[in-house]
Amino acid sequence: MADTLVPPKPLGDNNRDSVATSTASSYKAPVSASASHTSLPALASGEKGPPRKKRTAVYAAVALAAIAVIVVAVVVPVYFKVIKKDDSGASSASSGSPSTTAAAPEPTGGNNPTNNVITTGGDGSTVTKEDGTTFTYNNKFGGYWVFDPANPFNNSARAQSWSPPLNEPWRYGVDQIRGVNLGGWLVLEPFIAPALYEPYQPQAFDEWTLSEAIAANASSGGLQKVLEEHYSTFITEEDFAQIAAAGLNWVRVPLPFWAVSKLPEEPFLERVSWKYFLKAIEWCRKYGLRLQLDLHTIPGSQNGFDHSGKRENINFLRGNMGLANAQRALNVIRSITEFVSRDEYKDIVQMFGVMNEPASQRIGMDSLTSFYVEMHDMMRTLTGAGKGPWISLHDGFDFAAHTADTFMPGADRLAISAHLYFSFATPLNPAPLERQTRLPCTQWSNRFNSSLDRGIFVSAGEFSLGFNDCAYFLNGASAGYRYDGTLPSYTGPRIGSCAPWLDSSEWTDEVKENLKQLALSSMDSMQNWFFWTWRIGASSRTGQVNSPLWSYKLGLERGYMPTDPRTAAGSCGNSDPRTTTTFTPHTQNSITAAYRAAHPFPPTNIVDATGTLASYPETGAPVIMPSPEFKGFSVPTTQSGTWANDYAPVAGCTYPDPWNGVGVAVPACATGERKRFVKEPQA
């Protein structure tokens, strides 16, 4: 069975029936000191630490610490004052093997928060959360957490011994991304958080209709109350600690555009999810995890799927409001870029997926590329050449076009992401599970190897264990399945019952082992990857997780996910070996004038647009995203000198509905300006 690069026609009325593709890039990062200029902390008792300088003060402090441990007869976190890092011996660890390469700080003792102390710990240490409760940190891979109350931007934490600490560069193509998505947390999806949607069936099938339903329910307590309860409980600090303990070193966090801004008529909860995204950044910092931010929703919808905010219609770069929606998207991307490029966050948020799963064949590849060139120039004008996060582009369900040597040549740190799922193939593979465990090796390895050989960094932004579509609400809220023939729009053959695949509590050891082998071959074939997703919520109807093939966390608990992802190495053998072991990523800043001229913005043609296009002039105040607040510590809020006004509606002008802009008339007042947003970025 060949895998499907172009998604099938919508099966469940444009739900997550073609969740395939996201981006990431490759690049040998320049060495840069962390914002806090600190080096690796001392480790908890029993851990192997980096080599220390042979100074009397070090030995004295270590001896004192050892005596203290013996006296109290317990393992406690290590406290020390951070001395400015000596960079003379720092170098990253290569993927797959432990490393102790960074210079350690000199401990000076003391545990007074007013004396610049850091609390850190490894396996078995006690972590105190912001609410005062505690949990035990279990990490058998040499990882350690760091929290510095005197300098909350300390980047010394390390997820595992084989992953570089945050204050050392990540070497794309050398260090291996082993990541997991935090889907369904800040962007709500029916199959990930079914308990939110179940009380509002059948009217709630995306976040737009769910928000309307909750707001209309007087007994709900209001939209903010309901969603904040979800945000604060669905993913917590302990999840980040568990992710590091699982051998994973990156997280991909989907974020909606309304975390930045929205129009008054849009029902989404504005800006509240940003507060929890800030928590994600700080928890990543604490546990040594790197973060890929993914802008999962786009004004007007970029694909018509339920996880784009509103299902059915595509109005981004399509229809008479297509340009205006693209301008709004640029506003959001610019505000986020400015924030994550600040010194305090750049070592954590190292990659920015600017648009999740755009339907490139429905939007048009030429128009989409014009937007990408404009977006690239805007971002790099803001950050400066060679600075800011990697730009990750989803392959738009056209892997070949996005990984061609002719696609945006010379872009500054550009990565491509593919979302690969067997569950959305047409038709589904009728073979039993045990005969599908090596399909990733034979179907996916070649594309990743050939791209890396040509210096194009490609990652799997999403994949799962779903070898069928048996996952509750996967094809849409209250929809059925193709596998068992219960999806109303499906006319193909029935393969079997979904009941066994909705309840993992009954799985045999053989089933679990086959699923584990499917996971290992997927990881080995993709090389750099993010599993979709970390957690699936339980159904309020059954009290169970009824999409177990999609939950990494549940897989660890029940024994069908590998406890050490490094064991994936070699699972595919030599089924499709790379032609070279070297990797020279594309990191230039040299998009040619000819390429820009061939892809102007606004695009020369927007699909399904008739007559005049609506657009916004650059008259709006730029949105500066707020920083987290720390007790007793002032966080600077800065903005780039290249900052310009946002695109904004003309005052007093009534624009067409941005979510239904195909074939509508545009008033003369809504035409705005169409000048190029930014000039070519300069070094």
XYZ file of C-alpha atoms in Angstrom:
683
model
C 0.000 0.000 0.000
C 1.446 3.346 -1.004
C 1.138 6.147 1.487
C -0.907 9.184 0.581
C 0.873 12.502 0.139
C -2.210 14.382 -0.989
C -4.980 13.958 1.564
C -8.152 12.135 0.569
C -11.364 14.024 0.134
C -12.899 14.953 3.488
C -14.359 11.879 5.124
C -15.868 13.308 8.253
C -16.834 16.703 6.891
C -13.349 18.195 7.025
C -12.230 16.894 10.382
C -8.797 15.476 11.186
C -9.104 13.089 8.252
C -5.933 14.382 6.673
C -3.778 15.481 9.543
C -0.657 15.053 7.548
C 2.376 17.319 7.405
C 4.230 19.959 9.384
C 7.638 21.551 9.251
C 11.049 21.636 10.690
C 14.455 22.622 9.351
C 18.069 21.801 9.422
C 20.949 23.945 10.407
C 24.157 23.894 12.306
C 23.379 26.423 14.971
C 25.986 29.024 15.854
C 27.349 28.831 19.358
C 25.573 31.371 21.517
C 25.543 31.907 25.236
C 22.274 31.539 27.060
C 20.384 34.552 28.287
C 21.525 33.875 31.816
C 25.156 33.106 30.919
C 25.157 30.064 33.163
C 26.656 26.649 32.698
C 25.547 23.200 33.751
C 24.449 22.858 37.360
C 25.768 20.309 39.781
C 23.816 17.062 39.750
C 21.888 15.308 42.438
C 23.602 12.562 44.415
C 24.469 9.515 42.347
C 24.438 11.240 38.942
C 27.391 11.558 36.612
C 28.179 15.187 36.013
C 30.326 17.143 33.572
C 34.062 17.445 34.314
C 34.849 20.114 36.849
C 37.782 22.488 36.972
C 40.420 21.455 39.457
C 40.112 24.290 41.885
C 40.320 24.126 45.627
C 36.998 25.914 46.041
C 35.244 23.286 43.973
C 36.621 20.379 45.977
C 35.824 22.095 49.239
C 32.242 22.781 48.224
C 31.769 19.228 46.968
C 33.149 17.824 50.207
C 30.839 20.007 52.258
C 27.880 18.927 50.147
C 28.802 15.257 50.592
C 29.074 15.673 54.362
C 25.676 17.353 54.438
C 24.131 14.469 52.534
C 25.633 11.928 54.934
C 24.426 13.873 57.964
C 20.817 14.104 56.854
C 20.934 10.667 55.187
C 18.654 11.718 52.347
C 19.069 12.728 48.725
C 18.311 16.415 48.320
C 18.516 18.907 45.478
C 21.827 20.654 45.065
C 22.050 24.353 45.800
C 24.748 26.604 44.472
C 25.550 30.052 43.219
C 26.119 30.284 39.484
C 29.415 31.662 38.264
C 29.637 33.032 34.734
C 30.113 30.175 32.321
C 33.591 29.371 31.005
C 32.945 28.555 27.344
C 36.416 27.201 26.628
C 35.437 23.560 26.798
C 31.800 23.561 25.722
C 30.593 21.373 22.901
C 27.343 19.549 22.309
C 26.788 15.873 22.813
C 26.198 13.789 19.732
C 22.925 11.963 19.377
C 22.580 8.567 20.956
C 25.379 8.606 23.525
C 25.868 10.285 26.887
C 28.099 13.328 26.990
C 29.638 15.457 29.696
C 31.157 18.269 27.729
C 30.128 21.578 29.279
C 32.015 23.236 32.096
C 30.213 23.023 35.416
C 29.620 26.005 37.698
C 31.554 26.424 40.884
C 29.339 25.641 43.871
C 29.673 28.083 46.728
C 26.972 26.808 49.021
C 23.971 28.527 50.523
C 20.280 28.105 49.901
C 18.918 31.592 50.387
C 16.806 32.647 47.364
C 18.103 36.178 47.791
C 21.644 34.911 47.251
C 21.341 33.844 43.590
C 20.857 30.163 44.404
C 19.612 27.560 41.992
C 17.621 24.507 42.894
C 18.342 21.526 40.718
C 17.939 17.796 40.862
C 18.176 14.553 38.977
C 16.530 11.176 39.314
C 14.727 10.798 42.639
C 14.795 14.486 43.549
C 11.764 16.354 44.827
C 10.252 19.097 42.685
C 8.154 21.840 44.235
C 5.553 23.334 41.901
C 4.354 26.924 41.903
C 1.324 26.001 44.035
C 3.577 24.496 46.719
C 2.770 20.851 46.004
C 5.577 18.419 45.229
C 6.323 15.379 43.106
C 9.297 13.084 42.590
C 11.368 13.570 39.443
C 12.111 10.195 37.863
C 14.651 10.394 35.040
C 16.882 7.361 34.444
C 18.618 9.014 31.475
C 20.888 11.458 33.300
C 18.596 14.445 32.852
C 18.225 17.127 35.490
C 15.916 20.031 36.084
C 16.946 23.561 37.054
C 14.960 26.376 38.608
C 16.714 29.586 39.605
C 14.457 31.914 41.630
C 17.021 34.714 41.343
C 17.303 34.337 37.566
C 14.272 32.575 36.079
C 15.914 32.637 32.640
C 18.664 30.207 33.575
C 19.076 27.701 30.734
C 21.232 25.046 32.372
C 18.709 22.194 32.460
C 19.243 19.034 30.451
C 16.574 16.556 29.374
C 18.931 13.567 29.034
C 22.675 12.960 29.014
C 22.635 12.591 25.209
C 20.694 15.823 24.575
C 22.575 19.148 24.816
C 21.550 21.388 27.712
C 19.630 24.469 26.706
C 22.667 26.731 26.967
C 24.479 24.730 24.291
C 23.561 24.808 20.584
C 21.378 22.173 19.008
C 23.214 20.626 16.052
C 20.634 19.961 13.356
C 21.483 16.818 11.456
C 23.639 15.567 14.341
C 21.503 15.802 17.464
C 18.290 13.874 16.920
C 14.869 15.399 17.555
C 12.777 12.933 19.539
C 9.658 14.886 20.312
C 6.004 14.784 21.158
C 3.068 17.068 20.386
C 0.890 18.687 23.027
C -2.166 18.491 20.805
C -5.626 19.302 22.116
C -4.285 21.511 24.911
C -4.384 25.085 23.593
C -6.097 24.212 20.294
C -9.099 22.034 21.066
C -9.822 18.911 19.022
C -12.828 16.615 19.512
C -10.857 13.356 19.502
C -8.189 14.608 21.934
C -10.482 16.321 24.445
C -13.809 14.539 23.831
C -15.243 15.381 27.256
C -15.388 19.052 26.268
C -17.422 18.282 23.158
C -19.694 15.472 24.350
C -22.161 17.667 26.296
C -22.750 19.766 23.172
C -23.479 17.157 20.541
C -24.341 17.437 17.752
C -23.890 21.211 17.447
C -20.217 21.408 18.545
C -17.742 20.005 16.013
C -14.872 22.571 16.041
C -13.623 25.233 18.453
C -15.846 27.890 16.874
C -19.081 25.954 17.463
C -17.870 24.654 20.837
C -17.147 28.208 21.999
C -20.608 29.310 20.900
C -22.256 26.359 22.656
C -20.423 26.882 25.945
C -21.108 30.630 25.906
C -24.813 29.963 25.322
C -25.004 27.510 28.228
C -25.868 29.544 31.320
C -24.925 26.676 33.639
C -21.408 26.310 32.207
C -19.974 29.240 34.129
C -18.824 30.889 30.924
C -16.291 30.170 28.207
C -13.273 31.426 30.135
C -14.071 29.304 33.186
C -14.500 26.131 31.139
C -11.418 26.598 28.982
C -9.154 27.733 31.812
C -10.101 24.606 33.729
C -9.072 22.580 30.667
C -5.849 24.526 30.065
C -4.775 24.219 33.708
C -5.436 20.477 34.064
C -5.056 18.800 30.676
C -1.292 19.446 30.516
C 0.629 20.316 33.689
C 4.212 20.755 34.840
C 4.442 17.055 35.657
C 3.786 16.222 32.010
C 6.910 18.124 30.982
C 8.946 16.271 33.600
C 7.534 12.961 32.340
C 8.313 13.873 28.731
C 11.979 14.395 29.582
C 11.963 11.184 31.617
C 10.591 9.323 28.586
C 13.764 10.110 26.645
C 12.158 12.890 24.604
C 13.934 16.214 24.068
C 11.504 18.448 22.122
C 7.839 19.361 22.387
C 5.674 20.790 19.631
C 2.991 23.112 20.986
C 0.013 23.995 18.755
C -1.173 27.563 19.354
C -4.238 29.357 17.922
C -4.072 32.776 16.286
C -6.530 34.087 18.890
C -3.797 33.649 21.495
C -2.589 36.948 19.981
C -5.709 38.682 18.655
C -9.099 38.124 17.056
C -11.983 40.066 15.543
C -14.871 41.035 17.852
C -17.325 38.817 15.977
C -15.185 35.683 16.336
C -16.346 33.575 19.334
C -12.902 32.349 20.412
C -11.431 33.067 23.850
C -8.849 35.738 23.139
C -5.333 35.801 24.622
C -6.004 33.403 27.553
C -4.178 30.472 25.945
C -1.074 32.694 25.725
C -0.777 32.547 29.509
C -0.460 28.780 29.303
C 1.932 28.931 26.379
C 4.178 31.018 28.632
C 3.941 28.243 31.209
C 4.997 25.761 28.524
C 8.102 27.844 27.813
C 9.080 27.983 31.475
C 8.431 24.276 32.034
C 10.564 23.486 28.984
C 13.287 25.682 30.462
C 13.022 23.891 33.803
C 13.314 20.389 32.326
C 15.724 21.049 29.466
C 13.242 20.627 26.613
C 13.321 22.566 23.344
C 10.071 23.841 21.888
C 8.647 24.092 18.405
C 5.754 26.513 18.379
C 3.157 25.631 15.753
C 0.583 28.197 14.633
C -2.206 25.675 14.217
C -5.023 28.006 13.188
C -5.031 30.804 10.609
C -7.639 33.561 10.110
C -10.258 32.327 7.650
C -8.956 28.727 7.911
C -6.063 27.369 5.883
C -7.545 23.906 5.336
C -11.186 23.688 6.418
C -10.415 21.102 9.115
C -11.880 21.244 12.612
C -8.452 21.899 14.130
C -8.079 25.095 12.075
C -10.663 26.759 14.310
C -13.644 26.504 11.974
C -14.546 23.567 9.782
C -15.584 23.476 6.126
C -14.557 26.634 4.237
C -11.040 27.780 3.323
C -10.740 31.568 3.282
C -6.995 32.055 3.677
C -5.636 33.164 0.266
C -8.955 32.094 -1.209
C -11.953 34.197 -2.123
C -12.401 37.934 -1.836
C -11.293 37.996 1.819
C -8.302 35.744 1.136
C -5.752 38.571 1.042
C -7.138 40.281 4.148
C -6.921 37.006 6.064
C -3.324 36.565 4.899
C -2.542 40.056 6.189
C -4.042 39.159 9.569
C -1.887 36.018 9.605
C 1.219 38.137 9.008
C 0.258 40.311 11.984
C 0.045 37.272 14.253
C 3.254 35.688 12.957
C 5.096 38.963 13.435
C 3.939 39.415 17.047
C 4.943 35.853 17.909
C 8.284 36.154 16.114
C 9.167 39.307 18.010
C 8.428 37.591 21.309
C 10.192 34.260 20.799
C 13.274 35.997 19.354
C 13.955 37.860 22.595
C 17.062 36.755 24.461
C 14.948 35.332 27.269
C 13.170 32.825 24.996
C 15.332 32.154 21.940
C 17.131 29.187 23.497
C 13.792 27.526 24.304
C 11.609 28.279 21.269
C 14.047 27.279 18.561
C 11.597 26.522 15.769
C 8.401 28.236 14.604
C 5.922 26.287 12.502
C 4.130 29.208 10.892
C 1.086 27.398 9.510
C -0.278 23.934 10.194
C -1.317 21.842 7.214
C -2.273 24.428 4.588
C -4.223 22.832 1.764
C -1.704 23.865 -0.891
C -3.565 22.260 -3.789
C -6.777 24.132 -2.964
C -5.045 27.420 -2.146
C -2.579 27.207 -5.013
C 1.142 26.601 -4.658
C 2.075 29.900 -6.315
C -0.049 31.991 -3.935
C 1.168 30.049 -0.919
C 4.800 30.508 -1.938
C 4.235 34.255 -2.376
C 2.953 34.371 1.191
C 5.925 32.365 2.439
C 8.446 34.690 0.778
C 6.696 37.710 2.288
C 6.551 36.022 5.677
C 10.214 34.987 5.489
C 11.324 38.530 4.665
C 9.140 39.986 7.397
C 10.510 37.580 10.015
C 14.153 38.002 9.032
C 13.842 41.778 8.816
C 12.565 41.642 12.380
C 15.138 39.179 13.756
C 18.129 39.946 11.554
C 19.748 37.450 9.228
C 20.907 34.297 10.973
C 18.903 35.092 14.106
C 15.527 34.156 15.500
C 13.853 30.748 15.307
C 14.041 28.313 12.439
C 11.062 28.676 10.111
C 9.213 25.393 9.786
C 6.860 24.906 6.855
C 4.360 22.119 6.579
C 4.614 20.364 3.234
C 1.051 21.314 2.319
C 0.278 17.669 1.436
C 2.782 17.954 -1.418
C 6.076 16.642 -0.084
C 7.856 16.621 -3.436
C 7.094 20.290 -4.180
C 8.209 21.518 -0.757
C 11.443 19.522 -0.699
C 12.476 20.363 -4.259
C 15.735 22.255 -4.663
C 13.752 24.990 -6.428
C 11.491 25.722 -3.415
C 12.576 28.957 -1.694
C 16.291 28.456 -2.380
C 18.519 30.550 -0.150
C 15.960 31.006 2.627
C 17.386 31.734 6.061
C 17.080 28.552 8.180
C 14.064 26.921 6.598
C 12.799 23.455 7.532
C 10.102 21.217 6.070
C 7.757 19.064 8.123
C 5.724 16.068 6.989
C 2.741 14.599 8.841
C 2.545 10.922 8.016
C -0.443 8.764 8.912
C -1.617 5.362 7.741
C -5.025 6.015 9.304
C -6.047 8.456 6.554
C -4.861 6.426 3.570
C -7.446 5.590 0.919
C -8.138 2.738 1.047
C -7.070 1.566 4.476
C -4.640 -1.328 4.540
C -6.647 -4.478 5.378
C -3.554 -6.421 6.507
C -3.348 -7.395 10.187
C -1.194 -5.287 12.492
C 1.714 -7.741 12.590
C 2.151 -7.349 8.835
C 2.247 -3.538 9.000
C 4.978 -2.975 11.583
C 7.704 -2.346 8.978
C 5.673 -0.249 6.556
C 7.283 3.013 7.759
C 10.683 1.632 6.746
C 9.619 0.758 3.222
C 7.345 3.735 2.589
C 8.846 6.669 4.480
C 12.611 6.205 4.860
C 13.528 7.206 1.328
C 11.989 10.688 1.462
C 13.787 11.639 4.673
C 17.123 10.208 3.540
C 17.037 11.840 0.117
C 16.094 15.218 1.590
C 18.872 15.095 4.181
C 21.356 14.055 1.502
C 20.457 17.254 -0.380
C 20.868 19.449 2.705
C 17.146 19.875 3.375
C 16.177 19.296 6.987
C 12.912 17.381 7.120
C 11.176 16.146 10.238
C 7.982 14.257 10.902
C 5.912 16.880 12.672
C 3.178 14.339 13.347
C 2.686 10.570 13.290
C 0.856 8.051 15.450
C 0.286 4.329 15.908
C -3.012 4.629 14.060
C -2.786 1.882 11.442
C -6.577 2.203 11.172
C -9.005 5.057 11.869
C -10.419 3.498 15.037
C -10.198 6.473 17.370
C -13.181 8.088 19.064
C -14.218 11.330 17.268
C -11.158 11.102 14.972
C -13.252 11.542 11.836
C -15.302 14.257 13.492
C -17.415 14.645 16.598
C -20.014 11.846 16.682
C -18.715 10.431 13.382
C -18.040 6.744 12.747
C -15.144 4.862 11.180
C -14.120 3.561 7.778
C -12.489 0.492 9.306
C -15.846 -0.862 10.489
C -17.982 0.832 7.838
C -19.870 3.124 10.236
C -18.755 6.450 8.754
C -21.791 7.650 6.756
C -19.765 9.170 3.916
C -17.661 6.012 3.462
C -18.679 3.560 0.740
C -15.701 1.184 0.795
C -15.430 -2.304 2.268
C -15.615 -3.026 5.978
C -12.334 -4.429 7.333
C -13.196 -5.335 10.914
C -14.552 -4.181 14.244
C -13.172 -1.052 15.892
C -14.170 -2.181 19.380
C -10.830 -3.913 20.171
C -8.853 -0.813 19.177
C -10.867 1.620 21.298
C -9.974 -0.054 24.615
C -6.299 -0.759 25.315
C -7.009 -2.432 28.659
C -7.775 -5.681 26.817
C -4.719 -5.736 24.548
C -2.522 -8.816 24.684
C 1.245 -8.757 25.063
C 1.505 -9.688 21.374
C -0.563 -6.676 20.314
C 1.499 -4.381 22.527
C 4.758 -5.727 21.114
C 3.556 -5.235 17.527
C 2.521 -1.658 18.299
C 5.900 -1.023 19.892
C 7.619 -2.324 16.758
C 5.450 -0.026 14.628
C 6.556 2.888 16.810
C 10.238 1.944 16.564
C 10.218 1.546 12.784
C 8.392 4.880 12.454
C 10.972 6.639 14.607
C 13.904 5.079 12.761
C 12.531 5.873 9.313
C 11.785 9.517 10.162
C 14.947 10.165 12.232
C 13.660 13.507 13.571
C 10.073 13.330 14.742
C 7.186 14.470 16.949
C 4.577 11.877 17.957
C 0.953 13.013 17.823
C 0.111 13.311 20.642
C 1.285 13.158 24.279
C -2.109 12.814 25.929
C -5.647 11.851 24.929
C -8.397 12.759 27.371
C -10.956 10.245 28.570
C -14.505 10.223 27.277
C -17.104 11.404 29.779
C -19.391 8.723 28.382
C -17.112 5.716 28.844
C -14.612 6.965 31.410
C -11.835 5.612 29.191
C -9.310 6.842 26.659
C -10.923 5.614 23.454
C -8.154 6.736 21.086
C -5.266 4.762 22.635
C -3.297 4.453 19.377
C -2.703 8.207 19.561
C -1.501 8.618 23.175
C 2.231 8.407 23.919
C 1.599 8.798 27.641
C -0.923 5.962 27.789
C 1.397 3.832 25.665
C 4.136 4.204 28.266
C 1.745 3.376 31.083
C 0.390 0.251 29.373
C 3.545 -0.970 27.696
C 2.997 -0.421 23.978
C 5.381 2.530 23.492
C 9.179 2.206 23.847
C 10.508 3.419 27.186
C 13.771 4.475 25.502
C 13.295 5.952 22.001
C 16.980 5.427 21.210
C 16.241 1.731 20.776
C 14.595 2.671 17.465
C 18.039 2.979 15.869
C 18.493 0.194 13.339
C 14.854 -0.908 13.338
C 14.676 -0.325 9.595
C 18.072 -1.932 8.960
C 19.367 -1.068 5.509
C 15.979 -0.972 3.812
C 16.854 2.394 2.290
C 20.237 3.675 3.509
C 21.385 7.261 3.041
C 23.865 7.841 0.245
C 26.050 10.045 2.447
C 26.581 10.551 6.143
C 27.420 14.243 5.803
C 24.853 16.987 6.145
C 25.218 20.601 5.060
C 21.941 22.374 5.754
C 20.559 25.336 3.879
C 21.196 28.319 6.137
C 21.764 31.153 3.694
C 19.978 34.469 3.475
C 20.058 34.817 -0.271
C 16.635 34.439 -1.871
C 17.247 35.932 -5.286
C 15.539 39.004 -6.675
C 14.295 36.887 -9.562
C 12.618 34.423 -7.196
C 10.966 37.262 -5.288
C 9.773 38.816 -8.537
C 8.229 35.495 -9.535
C 6.397 35.308 -6.195
C 5.099 38.818 -5.413
C 2.899 39.740 -2.497
C -0.002 40.225 -2.823
C -0.108 37.182 -5.125
C -1.025 37.865 -8.724
C -3.854 35.354 -8.548
C -5.980 34.302 -5.579
C -8.185 31.305 -6.247
C -11.974 31.816 -6.266
C -11.608 35.597 -5.986
C -13.847 37.692 -8.221
C -13.592 41.422 -8.758
C -12.077 43.547 -6.021
C -10.136 41.979 -3.161
C -10.559 43.212 0.388
C -7.347 44.303 2.090
C -6.198 46.196 5.145
C -3.953 49.277 5.350
C -0.991 49.334 7.748
C -2.590 51.599 10.325
C -2.973 49.336 13.359
C -0.938 49.405 16.540
C 1.437 46.439 16.712
C 0.572 43.791 19.280
C 3.392 43.317 21.786
C 2.990 39.969 23.527
C 3.338 40.004 27.326
C 6.059 38.160 29.207
C 5.529 35.908 32.220
C 5.650 37.484 35.647
C 8.103 36.345 38.313
C 7.959 37.384 41.947
C 10.800 39.751 42.728
C 12.178 39.709 39.183
C 11.575 42.306 36.478
C 11.137 40.966 32.938
C 12.079 43.426 30.189
C 9.608 44.010 27.375
C 11.434 45.004 24.238
C 10.580 45.389 20.603
C 12.622 45.557 17.438
C 13.527 48.834 15.802
C 12.169 47.388 12.547
C 8.677 47.153 14.001
C 5.964 48.626 11.798
C 2.219 49.077 12.078
C -0.125 46.114 11.821
C -2.582 45.638 9.022
C -5.961 46.830 10.339
C -9.509 47.356 9.008
C -10.464 50.809 7.776
C -12.410 52.573 10.512
C -16.127 52.727 9.771
C -15.901 50.294 6.850
C -17.975 47.107 6.845
C -15.936 44.205 5.490
C -17.371 40.926 4.200
C -17.400 37.922 6.525
C -13.744 36.765 6.583
C -14.863 33.160 7.047
C -17.227 33.194 4.055
C -15.533 35.426 1.519
C -15.955 33.472 -1.709
C -18.082 35.289 -4.271
C -19.029 38.234 -2.055
C -19.003 41.897 -3.026
C -16.304 44.097 -1.490
C -17.114 47.753 -0.762
C -14.724 50.394 -2.078
C -13.709 51.388 1.456
C -12.336 47.873 2.107
C -9.633 47.823 -0.544
C -6.846 49.266 1.672
C -3.229 49.423 0.536
C -1.313 46.661 -1.184
C 2.275 47.737 -0.871
C 4.905 45.156 -0.083
C 5.024 44.516 3.659
C 8.802 44.535 4.088
C 11.973 44.848 2.131
C 14.474 42.064 1.652
C 16.178 41.353 5.003
C 19.770 42.427 5.379
C 22.537 40.855 7.393
